Amino acid sequence: MVFPENRMRRLRSSEAMRKMVRQTSLNVTDLIYPLFVKAGRAVKEEIASMKGCFHFSPDSIVDEAKEIQQLGIPAILLFGQAVQKDEQGSQAWAEDGAVQQAVRAIKMACPQLLVITDVCLCAYTSHGHCGVVNDAGKIDNDASCELLAKVALSHAQAGADVIAPSDMMDGRVAYIRQAFEENGFYDTAIMAYSAKYASAFYGPFRDVADSTPTSGDRKTYQMDPANIDEAMAEIALDIEEGADIVMVKPAICFLDVISRAKAEFDIPVAAYNVSGEYMMINAAADAGVLDREVAMMEMLVSIKRAGADIIITYFAKEVAKLIK
Ligand code: PBG
């Protein structure tokens, strides 16, 4: 059939028609909202590098969690910050750390809300790397895994439903899974940052978490943006080691990685719409060159269309209000 019998525009002729043939829908239940915790009382401070995002103390985060639950968003992802950093990042596994306190407070007030915690050392180490640095100045992979398992266990003990290792050390999922099995945390899920790229798009986040490495970069552990086969190998290993959900991060420059992951593996795939992707839209909207809301929806629907089952995004609250 050719023109004039076949007119593709027929299915675009009205909003009702477009709605009927729409293939991809973004749902509130697809979303995870990231939140930043820091020590203190009654803290709610807007973050300068990430307009619309706030730092909360473990007490004030409870009201925020209630609001998120009310919006129908099923999960939050918590990031912490050290008061005192050291070489090992030992505050990351402190029983009374800001994240651990926040998890307890939120689970008490909102037992239905899924609490996910980011597990990494970079916000807690004096050098800002995601693992420990040995005498030769290199990241010690296996020693890092041991500490990461301690961090994960402390989060599970506080009541986290899901822990999410973002460090990119080899074998850390296995270390964490073993620590959970040994301590009876059979139901604590692992959402692994499996294909995490060494990306410029984490810029705004590193300002927030104060986690920029003081020397070197993350290229010996995070992936080269030029590679995709390696992402599949990383995902396969994480699943073998005991991950329940795998993640591709960032999302927008890596939509092909998301689609391939969804096609090749049979477990949920999450995509992280990172801080730089969020701020790119905010900055362009502030400059008056695009419509913020439309651009936001286009970005998120594209991530879903690529194959993501779950989207971690700083836009989550806004989207929830919009599509409700
Ligand atoms: C910590 C971590 C980072 C992000 C999540 N966990 C930063 C990094 O790896 O440097 C980035 C999140 C974002 O940019 O929104 N390892």
PDB file of N, CA and C in Angstrom, residues 136-204:
ATOM      1  N   ALA A 136      50.839   1.810  46.994  1.00  0.00           N
ATOM      2  CA  ALA A 136      51.322   2.149  45.655  1.00  0.00           C
ATOM      3  C   ALA A 136      50.420   3.187  44.969  1.00  0.00           C
ATOM      4  N   GLY A 137      49.387   3.635  45.703  1.00  0.00           N
ATOM      5  CA  GLY A 137      48.485   4.633  45.127  1.00  0.00           C
ATOM      6  C   GLY A 137      47.407   4.035  44.235  1.00  0.00           C
ATOM      7  N   LYS A 138      47.291   2.696  44.295  1.00  0.00           N
ATOM      8  CA  LYS A 138      46.259   2.045  43.477  1.00  0.00           C
ATOM      9  C   LYS A 138      45.044   1.681  44.323  1.00  0.00           C
ATOM     10  N   ILE A 139      43.892   1.502  43.635  1.00  0.00           N
ATOM     11  CA  ILE A 139      42.684   1.093  44.358  1.00  0.00           C
ATOM     12  C   ILE A 139      42.786  -0.403  44.625  1.00  0.00           C
ATOM     13  N   ASP A 140      42.722  -0.785  45.886  1.00  0.00           N
ATOM     14  CA  ASP A 140      42.805  -2.186  46.277  1.00  0.00           C
ATOM     15  C   ASP A 140      41.408  -2.808  46.177  1.00  0.00           C
ATOM     16  N   ASN A 141      41.201  -3.561  45.113  1.00  0.00           N
ATOM     17  CA  ASN A 141      39.865  -4.091  44.810  1.00  0.00           C
ATOM     18  C   ASN A 141      39.268  -4.927  45.948  1.00  0.00           C
ATOM     19  N   ASP A 142      40.002  -5.974  46.369  1.00  0.00           N
ATOM     20  CA  ASP A 142      39.407  -6.931  47.303  1.00  0.00           C
ATOM     21  C   ASP A 142      39.251  -6.343  48.705  1.00  0.00           C
ATOM     22  N   ALA A 143      40.224  -5.496  49.104  1.00  0.00           N
ATOM     23  CA  ALA A 143      40.086  -4.825  50.405  1.00  0.00           C
ATOM     24  C   ALA A 143      38.879  -3.896  50.369  1.00  0.00           C
ATOM     25  N   SER A 144      38.637  -3.270  49.236  1.00  0.00           N
ATOM     26  CA  SER A 144      37.468  -2.390  49.093  1.00  0.00           C
ATOM     27  C   SER A 144      36.173  -3.181  49.224  1.00  0.00           C
ATOM     28  N   CYS A 145      36.154  -4.376  48.600  1.00  0.00           N
ATOM     29  CA  CYS A 145      34.940  -5.211  48.665  1.00  0.00           C
ATOM     30  C   CYS A 145      34.583  -5.560  50.096  1.00  0.00           C
ATOM     31  N   GLU A 146      35.601  -5.829  50.910  1.00  0.00           N
ATOM     32  CA  GLU A 146      35.328  -6.170  52.304  1.00  0.00           C
ATOM     33  C   GLU A 146      34.656  -5.022  53.030  1.00  0.00           C
ATOM     34  N   LEU A 147      35.142  -3.804  52.775  1.00  0.00           N
ATOM     35  CA  LEU A 147      34.540  -2.638  53.427  1.00  0.00           C
ATOM     36  C   LEU A 147      33.140  -2.366  52.887  1.00  0.00           C
ATOM     37  N   LEU A 148      32.975  -2.546  51.581  1.00  0.00           N
ATOM     38  CA  LEU A 148      31.657  -2.308  50.982  1.00  0.00           C
ATOM     39  C   LEU A 148      30.611  -3.264  51.555  1.00  0.00           C
ATOM     40  N   ALA A 149      31.038  -4.504  51.815  1.00  0.00           N
ATOM     41  CA  ALA A 149      30.110  -5.473  52.411  1.00  0.00           C
ATOM     42  C   ALA A 149      29.718  -5.025  53.827  1.00  0.00           C
ATOM     43  N   LYS A 150      30.666  -4.421  54.547  1.00  0.00           N
ATOM     44  CA  LYS A 150      30.357  -3.893  55.884  1.00  0.00           C
ATOM     45  C   LYS A 150      29.335  -2.761  55.802  1.00  0.00           C
ATOM     46  N   VAL A 151      29.525  -1.892  54.812  1.00  0.00           N
ATOM     47  CA  VAL A 151      28.591  -0.772  54.625  1.00  0.00           C
ATOM     48  C   VAL A 151      27.191  -1.322  54.324  1.00  0.00           C
ATOM     49  N   ALA A 152      27.149  -2.266  53.365  1.00  0.00           N
ATOM     50  CA  ALA A 152      25.860  -2.833  52.953  1.00  0.00           C
ATOM     51  C   ALA A 152      25.160  -3.497  54.144  1.00  0.00           C
ATOM     52  N   LEU A 153      25.939  -4.227  54.933  1.00  0.00           N
ATOM     53  CA  LEU A 153      25.358  -4.913  56.095  1.00  0.00           C
ATOM     54  C   LEU A 153      24.794  -3.905  57.099  1.00  0.00           C
ATOM     55  N   SER A 154      25.517  -2.810  57.301  1.00  0.00           N
ATOM     56  CA  SER A 154      25.020  -1.796  58.253  1.00  0.00           C
ATOM     57  C   SER A 154      23.707  -1.187  57.756  1.00  0.00           C
ATOM     58  N   HIS A 155      23.556  -1.059  56.445  1.00  0.00           N
ATOM     59  CA  HIS A 155      22.298  -0.534  55.893  1.00  0.00           C
ATOM     60  C   HIS A 155      21.171  -1.563  56.054  1.00  0.00           C
ATOM     61  N   ALA A 156      21.505  -2.826  55.804  1.00  0.00           N
ATOM     62  CA  ALA A 156      20.499  -3.884  55.948  1.00  0.00           C
ATOM     63  C   ALA A 156      20.053  -3.974  57.412  1.00  0.00           C
ATOM     64  N   GLN A 157      21.019  -3.860  58.326  1.00  0.00           N
ATOM     65  CA  GLN A 157      20.683  -3.917  59.758  1.00  0.00           C
ATOM     66  C   GLN A 157      19.786  -2.758  60.170  1.00  0.00           C
ATOM     67  N   ALA A 158      19.964  -1.613  59.499  1.00  0.00           N
ATOM     68  CA  ALA A 158      19.112  -0.457  59.805  1.00  0.00           C
ATOM     69  C   ALA A 158      17.700  -0.646  59.235  1.00  0.00           C
ATOM     70  N   GLY A 159      17.568  -1.597  58.282  1.00  0.00           N
ATOM     71  CA  GLY A 159      16.238  -1.881  57.745  1.00  0.00           C
ATOM     72  C   GLY A 159      16.054  -1.584  56.269  1.00  0.00           C
ATOM     73  N   ALA A 160      17.132  -1.294  55.556  1.00  0.00           N
ATOM     74  CA  ALA A 160      17.005  -1.013  54.116  1.00  0.00           C
ATOM     75  C   ALA A 160      16.420  -2.236  53.402  1.00  0.00           C
ATOM     76  N   ASP A 161      15.539  -1.985  52.435  1.00  0.00           N
ATOM     77  CA  ASP A 161      14.927  -3.082  51.680  1.00  0.00           C
ATOM     78  C   ASP A 161      15.840  -3.540  50.552  1.00  0.00           C
ATOM     79  N   VAL A 162      16.548  -2.575  49.977  1.00  0.00           N
ATOM     80  CA  VAL A 162      17.407  -2.836  48.818  1.00  0.00           C
ATOM     81  C   VAL A 162      18.696  -2.059  49.030  1.00  0.00           C
ATOM     82  N   ILE A 163      19.826  -2.672  48.716  1.00  0.00           N
ATOM     83  CA  ILE A 163      21.053  -1.892  48.761  1.00  0.00           C
ATOM     84  C   ILE A 163      21.624  -1.860  47.339  1.00  0.00           C
ATOM     85  N   ALA A 164      22.269  -0.730  47.035  1.00  0.00           N
ATOM     86  CA  ALA A 164      22.714  -0.497  45.667  1.00  0.00           C
ATOM     87  C   ALA A 164      24.187  -0.102  45.611  1.00  0.00           C
ATOM     88  N   PRO A 165      25.067  -1.099  45.374  1.00  0.00           N
ATOM     89  CA  PRO A 165      26.486  -0.782  45.309  1.00  0.00           C
ATOM     90  C   PRO A 165      26.841  -0.022  44.026  1.00  0.00           C
ATOM     91  N   SER A 166      27.492   1.148  44.179  1.00  0.00           N
ATOM     92  CA  SER A 166      27.778   2.004  43.023  1.00  0.00           C
ATOM     93  C   SER A 166      29.269   2.190  42.784  1.00  0.00           C
ATOM     94  N   ASP A 167      30.088   1.360  43.439  1.00  0.00           N
ATOM     95  CA  ASP A 167      31.544   1.557  43.445  1.00  0.00           C
ATOM     96  C   ASP A 167      32.263   1.008  42.219  1.00  0.00           C
ATOM     97  N   MET A 168      31.701  -0.032  41.586  1.00  0.00           N
ATOM     98  CA  MET A 168      32.306  -0.696  40.427  1.00  0.00           C
ATOM     99  C   MET A 168      33.566  -1.507  40.725  1.00  0.00           C
ATOM    100  N   MET A 169      33.720  -1.994  41.964  1.00  0.00           N
ATOM    101  CA  MET A 169      34.794  -2.957  42.235  1.00  0.00           C
ATOM    102  C   MET A 169      34.354  -4.323  41.716  1.00  0.00           C
ATOM    103  N   ASP A 170      35.309  -5.141  41.288  1.00  0.00           N
ATOM    104  CA  ASP A 170      34.972  -6.502  40.848  1.00  0.00           C
ATOM    105  C   ASP A 170      34.603  -7.356  42.055  1.00  0.00           C
ATOM    106  N   GLY A 171      33.530  -8.100  41.932  1.00  0.00           N
ATOM    107  CA  GLY A 171      33.186  -9.073  42.970  1.00  0.00           C
ATOM    108  C   GLY A 171      32.419  -8.523  44.160  1.00  0.00           C
ATOM    109  N   ARG A 172      32.110  -7.240  44.156  1.00  0.00           N
ATOM    110  CA  ARG A 172      31.486  -6.690  45.378  1.00  0.00           C
ATOM    111  C   ARG A 172      30.094  -7.237  45.610  1.00  0.00           C
ATOM    112  N   VAL A 173      29.382  -7.577  44.543  1.00  0.00           N
ATOM    113  CA  VAL A 173      28.034  -8.131  44.750  1.00  0.00           C
ATOM    114  C   VAL A 173      28.140  -9.465  45.490  1.00  0.00           C
ATOM    115  N   ALA A 174      29.143 -10.275  45.119  1.00  0.00           N
ATOM    116  CA  ALA A 174      29.338 -11.564  45.794  1.00  0.00           C
ATOM    117  C   ALA A 174      29.669 -11.369  47.272  1.00  0.00           C
ATOM    118  N   TYR A 175      30.547 -10.415  47.572  1.00  0.00           N
ATOM    119  CA  TYR A 175      30.902 -10.135  48.977  1.00  0.00           C
ATOM    120  C   TYR A 175      29.659  -9.726  49.774  1.00  0.00           C
ATOM    121  N   ILE A 176      28.859  -8.847  49.166  1.00  0.00           N
ATOM    122  CA  ILE A 176      27.672  -8.331  49.855  1.00  0.00           C
ATOM    123  C   ILE A 176      26.641  -9.448  50.041  1.00  0.00           C
ATOM    124  N   ARG A 177      26.432 -10.225  48.980  1.00  0.00           N
ATOM    125  CA  ARG A 177      25.446 -11.317  49.066  1.00  0.00           C
ATOM    126  C   ARG A 177      25.851 -12.308  50.154  1.00  0.00           C
ATOM    127  N   GLN A 178      27.147 -12.597  50.223  1.00  0.00           N
ATOM    128  CA  GLN A 178      27.627 -13.539  51.244  1.00  0.00           C
ATOM    129  C   GLN A 178      27.414 -12.970  52.653  1.00  0.00           C
ATOM    130  N   ALA A 179      27.698 -11.692  52.813  1.00  0.00           N
ATOM    131  CA  ALA A 179      27.490 -11.058  54.134  1.00  0.00           C
ATOM    132  C   ALA A 179      26.014 -11.118  54.515  1.00  0.00           C
ATOM    133  N   PHE A 180      25.125 -10.933  53.555  1.00  0.00           N
ATOM    134  CA  PHE A 180      23.685 -10.986  53.845  1.00  0.00           C
ATOM    135  C   PHE A 180      23.268 -12.410  54.230  1.00  0.00           C
ATOM    136  N   GLU A 181      23.774 -13.391  53.489  1.00  0.00           N
ATOM    137  CA  GLU A 181      23.416 -14.786  53.786  1.00  0.00           C
ATOM    138  C   GLU A 181      23.904 -15.174  55.183  1.00  0.00           C
ATOM    139  N   GLU A 182      25.150 -14.799  55.483  1.00  0.00           N
ATOM    140  CA  GLU A 182      25.735 -15.170  56.778  1.00  0.00           C
ATOM    141  C   GLU A 182      25.014 -14.527  57.954  1.00  0.00           C
ATOM    142  N   ASN A 183      24.401 -13.376  57.707  1.00  0.00           N
ATOM    143  CA  ASN A 183      23.754 -12.653  58.800  1.00  0.00           C
ATOM    144  C   ASN A 183      22.236 -12.728  58.767  1.00  0.00           C
ATOM    145  N   GLY A 184      21.712 -13.593  57.912  1.00  0.00           N
ATOM    146  CA  GLY A 184      20.261 -13.812  57.899  1.00  0.00           C
ATOM    147  C   GLY A 184      19.442 -12.788  57.133  1.00  0.00           C
ATOM    148  N   PHE A 185      20.097 -11.953  56.334  1.00  0.00           N
ATOM    149  CA  PHE A 185      19.330 -10.973  55.548  1.00  0.00           C
ATOM    150  C   PHE A 185      18.972 -11.556  54.185  1.00  0.00           C
ATOM    151  N   TYR A 186      18.159 -12.615  54.236  1.00  0.00           N
ATOM    152  CA  TYR A 186      17.829 -13.348  53.005  1.00  0.00           C
ATOM    153  C   TYR A 186      16.954 -12.529  52.064  1.00  0.00           C
ATOM    154  N   ASP A 187      16.191 -11.578  52.617  1.00  0.00           N
ATOM    155  CA  ASP A 187      15.242 -10.826  51.791  1.00  0.00           C
ATOM    156  C   ASP A 187      15.758  -9.464  51.352  1.00  0.00           C
ATOM    157  N   THR A 188      16.955  -9.119  51.738  1.00  0.00           N
ATOM    158  CA  THR A 188      17.467  -7.813  51.322  1.00  0.00           C
ATOM    159  C   THR A 188      17.945  -7.919  49.878  1.00  0.00           C
ATOM    160  N   ALA A 189      17.346  -7.103  49.025  1.00  0.00           N
ATOM    161  CA  ALA A 189      17.669  -7.193  47.594  1.00  0.00           C
ATOM    162  C   ALA A 189      18.906  -6.356  47.261  1.00  0.00           C
ATOM    163  N   ILE A 190      19.533  -6.730  46.162  1.00  0.00           N
ATOM    164  CA  ILE A 190      20.690  -5.958  45.665  1.00  0.00           C
ATOM    165  C   ILE A 190      20.354  -5.414  44.278  1.00  0.00           C
ATOM    166  N   MET A 191      20.399  -4.096  44.173  1.00  0.00           N
ATOM    167  CA  MET A 191      20.276  -3.446  42.868  1.00  0.00           C
ATOM    168  C   MET A 191      21.679  -2.961  42.516  1.00  0.00           C
ATOM    169  N   ALA A 192      22.329  -3.686  41.621  1.00  0.00           N
ATOM    170  CA  ALA A 192      23.735  -3.385  41.339  1.00  0.00           C
ATOM    171  C   ALA A 192      23.881  -2.329  40.241  1.00  0.00           C
ATOM    172  N   TYR A 193      24.722  -1.342  40.515  1.00  0.00           N
ATOM    173  CA  TYR A 193      25.130  -0.414  39.461  1.00  0.00           C
ATOM    174  C   TYR A 193      26.104  -1.253  38.617  1.00  0.00           C
ATOM    175  N   SER A 194      25.572  -1.981  37.641  1.00  0.00           N
ATOM    176  CA  SER A 194      26.390  -2.964  36.925  1.00  0.00           C
ATOM    177  C   SER A 194      27.193  -2.340  35.809  1.00  0.00           C
ATOM    178  N   ALA A 195      26.494  -1.592  34.942  1.00  0.00           N
ATOM    179  CA  ALA A 195      27.178  -0.919  33.839  1.00  0.00           C
ATOM    180  C   ALA A 195      27.206   0.558  34.163  1.00  0.00           C
ATOM    181  N   LYS A 196      28.185   0.926  34.964  1.00  0.00           N
ATOM    182  CA  LYS A 196      28.329   2.325  35.362  1.00  0.00           C
ATOM    183  C   LYS A 196      29.536   2.907  34.643  1.00  0.00           C
ATOM    184  N   TYR A 197      29.285   3.920  33.857  1.00  0.00           N
ATOM    185  CA  TYR A 197      30.324   4.504  33.013  1.00  0.00           C
ATOM    186  C   TYR A 197      31.037   5.664  33.697  1.00  0.00           C
ATOM    187  N   ALA A 198      32.308   5.870  33.323  1.00  0.00           N
ATOM    188  CA  ALA A 198      33.077   7.033  33.790  1.00  0.00           C
ATOM    189  C   ALA A 198      32.545   8.225  32.990  1.00  0.00           C
ATOM    190  N   SER A 199      31.635   8.972  33.597  1.00  0.00           N
ATOM    191  CA  SER A 199      30.861   9.959  32.851  1.00  0.00           C
ATOM    192  C   SER A 199      31.024  11.368  33.391  1.00  0.00           C
ATOM    193  N   ALA A 200      30.987  12.330  32.479  1.00  0.00           N
ATOM    194  CA  ALA A 200      31.018  13.746  32.872  1.00  0.00           C
ATOM    195  C   ALA A 200      29.694  14.173  33.480  1.00  0.00           C
ATOM    196  N   PHE A 201      28.659  13.350  33.276  1.00  0.00           N
ATOM    197  CA  PHE A 201      27.320  13.738  33.713  1.00  0.00           C
ATOM    198  C   PHE A 201      27.064  13.559  35.216  1.00  0.00           C
ATOM    199  N   TYR A 202      28.094  13.138  35.969  1.00  0.00           N
ATOM    200  CA  TYR A 202      27.952  13.073  37.427  1.00  0.00           C
ATOM    201  C   TYR A 202      28.388  14.380  38.084  1.00  0.00           C
ATOM    202  N   GLY A 203      28.784  15.345  37.273  1.00  0.00           N
ATOM    203  CA  GLY A 203      29.343  16.599  37.793  1.00  0.00           C
ATOM    204  C   GLY A 203      28.540  17.236  38.916  1.00  0.00           C
ATOM    205  N   PRO A 204      27.256  17.523  38.709  1.00  0.00           N
ATOM    206  CA  PRO A 204      26.480  18.194  39.762  1.00  0.00           C
ATOM    207  C   PRO A 204      26.401  17.360  41.042  1.00  0.00           C
TER     208      PRO A 204
END
